[in-house]
XYZ file of C-alpha atoms in Angstrom:
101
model
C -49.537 31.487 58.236
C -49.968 34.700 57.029
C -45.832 35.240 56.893
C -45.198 31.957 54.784
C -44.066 32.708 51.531
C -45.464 30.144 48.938
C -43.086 28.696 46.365
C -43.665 29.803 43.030
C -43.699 27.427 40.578
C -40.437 26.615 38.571
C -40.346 28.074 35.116
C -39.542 25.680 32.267
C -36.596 26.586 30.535
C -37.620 27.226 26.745
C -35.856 25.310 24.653
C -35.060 26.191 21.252
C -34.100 24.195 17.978
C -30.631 25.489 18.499
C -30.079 23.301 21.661
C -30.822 20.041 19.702
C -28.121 21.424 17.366
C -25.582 23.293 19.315
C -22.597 21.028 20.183
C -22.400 20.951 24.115
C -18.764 22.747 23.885
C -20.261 26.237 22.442
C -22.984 28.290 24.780
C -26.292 29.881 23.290
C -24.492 32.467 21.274
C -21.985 30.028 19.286
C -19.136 30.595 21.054
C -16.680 27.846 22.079
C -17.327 27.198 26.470
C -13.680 25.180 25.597
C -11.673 26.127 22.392
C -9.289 23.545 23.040
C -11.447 20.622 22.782
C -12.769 21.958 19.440
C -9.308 22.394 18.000
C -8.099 19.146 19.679
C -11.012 17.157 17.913
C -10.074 18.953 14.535
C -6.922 17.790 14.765
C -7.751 14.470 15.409
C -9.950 13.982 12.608
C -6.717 15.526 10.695
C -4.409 13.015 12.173
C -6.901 9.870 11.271
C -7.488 11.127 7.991
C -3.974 11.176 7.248
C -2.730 7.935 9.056
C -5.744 6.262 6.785
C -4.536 8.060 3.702
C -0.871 6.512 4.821
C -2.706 2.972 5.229
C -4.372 3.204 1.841
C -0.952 4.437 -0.282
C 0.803 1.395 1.426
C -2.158 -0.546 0.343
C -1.913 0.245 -3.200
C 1.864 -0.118 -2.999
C 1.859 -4.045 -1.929
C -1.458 -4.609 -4.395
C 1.102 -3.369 -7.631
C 3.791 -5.183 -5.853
C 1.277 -8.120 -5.644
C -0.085 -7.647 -9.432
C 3.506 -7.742 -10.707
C 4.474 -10.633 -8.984
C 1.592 -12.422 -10.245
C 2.030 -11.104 -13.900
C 5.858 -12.677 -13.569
C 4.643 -15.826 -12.685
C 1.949 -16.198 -15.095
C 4.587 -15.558 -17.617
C 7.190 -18.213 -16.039
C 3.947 -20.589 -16.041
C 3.681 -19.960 -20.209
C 7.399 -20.600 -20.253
C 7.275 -23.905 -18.311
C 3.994 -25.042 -20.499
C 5.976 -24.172 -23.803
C 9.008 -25.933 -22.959
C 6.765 -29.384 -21.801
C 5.224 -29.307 -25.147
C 8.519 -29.077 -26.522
C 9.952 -32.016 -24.780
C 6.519 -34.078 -25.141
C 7.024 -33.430 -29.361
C 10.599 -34.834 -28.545
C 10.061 -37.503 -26.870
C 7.025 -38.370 -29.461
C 9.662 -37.840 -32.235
C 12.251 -40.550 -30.364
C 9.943 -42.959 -29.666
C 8.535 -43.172 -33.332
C 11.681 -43.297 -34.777
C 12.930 -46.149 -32.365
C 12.623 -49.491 -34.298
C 10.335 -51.608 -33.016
C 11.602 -55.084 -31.265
Protein backbone atom coordinates (compact mmCIF):
# COMPACT_ATOMS: atom_id res chain seq x y z
CA UNK A 1 0.00 0.00 0.00
CA UNK A 2 2.77 2.05 0.31
CA UNK A 3 3.00 2.43 -3.84
CA UNK A 4 -0.78 3.55 -4.21
CA UNK A 5 -1.03 6.91 -5.25
CA UNK A 6 -4.13 8.64 -3.62
CA UNK A 7 -6.38 10.76 -5.82
CA UNK A 8 -6.21 14.26 -5.16
CA UNK A 9 -9.17 15.94 -4.90
CA UNK A 10 -10.71 17.72 -8.04
CA UNK A 11 -10.28 21.45 -8.06
CA UNK A 12 -13.41 23.53 -8.63
CA UNK A 13 -13.21 25.52 -11.54
CA UNK A 14 -13.59 29.31 -10.40
CA UNK A 15 -16.12 30.82 -11.98
CA UNK A 16 -16.27 34.35 -12.68
CA UNK A 17 -19.15 36.95 -13.41
CA UNK A 18 -17.98 36.90 -16.96
CA UNK A 19 -19.23 33.27 -17.52
CA UNK A 20 -22.85 34.21 -16.53
CA UNK A 21 -22.34 36.91 -19.21
CA UNK A 22 -20.16 35.63 -21.91
CA UNK A 23 -22.27 34.23 -24.81
CA UNK A 24 -21.26 30.44 -25.16
CA UNK A 25 -19.82 31.25 -28.87
CA UNK A 26 -16.79 33.58 -27.50
CA UNK A 27 -14.00 31.85 -24.98
CA UNK A 28 -12.69 33.64 -21.70
CA UNK A 29 -10.89 36.35 -23.55
CA UNK A 30 -13.93 37.63 -25.85
CA UNK A 31 -13.07 36.16 -28.79
CA UNK A 32 -15.57 34.47 -31.14
CA UNK A 33 -14.92 30.06 -30.64
CA UNK A 34 -17.32 30.42 -34.14
CA UNK A 35 -17.43 33.81 -36.06
CA UNK A 36 -19.87 32.52 -38.33
CA UNK A 37 -22.61 31.89 -36.02
CA UNK A 38 -22.18 35.44 -34.63
CA UNK A 39 -22.38 37.03 -38.05
CA UNK A 40 -25.09 34.54 -39.16
CA UNK A 41 -27.32 35.60 -36.08
CA UNK A 42 -26.59 39.37 -36.97
CA UNK A 43 -27.84 38.90 -40.07
CA UNK A 44 -30.79 37.33 -39.10
CA UNK A 45 -31.90 39.83 -36.76
CA UNK A 46 -31.15 42.17 -39.99
CA UNK A 47 -33.29 40.11 -42.22
CA UNK A 48 -36.40 40.03 -39.54
CA UNK A 49 -36.08 43.51 -38.89
CA UNK A 50 -36.45 44.33 -42.37
CA UNK A 51 -39.13 41.71 -43.51
CA UNK A 52 -41.18 43.35 -40.33
CA UNK A 53 -40.39 46.84 -41.50
CA UNK A 54 -41.78 45.42 -45.12
CA UNK A 55 -44.95 43.99 -43.13
CA UNK A 56 -45.57 47.27 -41.34
CA UNK A 57 -45.19 49.73 -44.73
CA UNK A 58 -47.74 47.28 -46.39
CA UNK A 59 -49.72 47.71 -43.30
CA UNK A 60 -49.96 51.33 -43.44
CA UNK A 61 -50.49 51.13 -47.20
CA UNK A 62 -53.95 49.00 -47.03
CA UNK A 63 -54.98 51.13 -43.59
CA UNK A 64 -54.85 54.64 -46.08
CA UNK A 65 -56.25 52.49 -48.74
CA UNK A 66 -58.86 51.41 -46.09
CA UNK A 67 -59.38 55.14 -44.61
CA UNK A 68 -60.04 56.43 -48.13
CA UNK A 69 -62.39 53.98 -49.02
CA UNK A 70 -64.28 54.62 -46.00
CA UNK A 71 -64.06 58.51 -46.36
CA UNK A 72 -65.71 57.84 -50.11
CA UNK A 73 -68.41 56.08 -48.77
CA UNK A 74 -69.28 58.22 -45.97
CA UNK A 75 -69.52 60.89 -48.53
CA UNK A 76 -71.79 58.69 -51.05
CA UNK A 77 -73.87 57.95 -47.70
CA UNK A 78 -74.41 62.12 -47.30
CA UNK A 79 -75.26 62.07 -50.97
CA UNK A 80 -77.88 59.28 -50.76
CA UNK A 81 -79.38 60.98 -47.33
CA UNK A 82 -79.59 64.44 -49.22
CA UNK A 83 -81.23 63.21 -52.19
CA UNK A 84 -84.07 61.07 -49.82
CA UNK A 85 -84.84 64.27 -48.16
CA UNK A 86 -85.20 65.73 -51.40
CA UNK A 87 -87.62 63.27 -52.75
CA UNK A 88 -89.49 62.95 -49.20
CA UNK A 89 -90.08 67.20 -49.57
CA UNK A 90 -91.41 66.11 -53.10
CA UNK A 91 -93.47 63.74 -52.49
CA UNK A 92 -94.84 65.91 -49.31
CA UNK A 93 -95.26 68.78 -51.86
CA UNK A 94 -97.50 66.29 -54.38
CA UNK A 95 -99.47 64.89 -51.98
CA UNK A 96 -100.61 68.31 -50.42
CA UNK A 97 -101.33 69.74 -53.49
CA UNK A 98 -103.46 66.65 -54.69
CA UNK A 99 -107.19 67.56 -54.13
CA UNK A 100 -108.72 65.68 -51.79
CA UNK A 101 -111.64 63.06 -52.95
Amino acid sequence: NKFVRKKSPKKKEKTSHLDLVQPKWQDQKGHDRCPTLWHTWIMNLEYISKEKEQQLLQSQETTQILQSKISRLEHLLQLKDLRIEDLDMKLKAALSARPMR
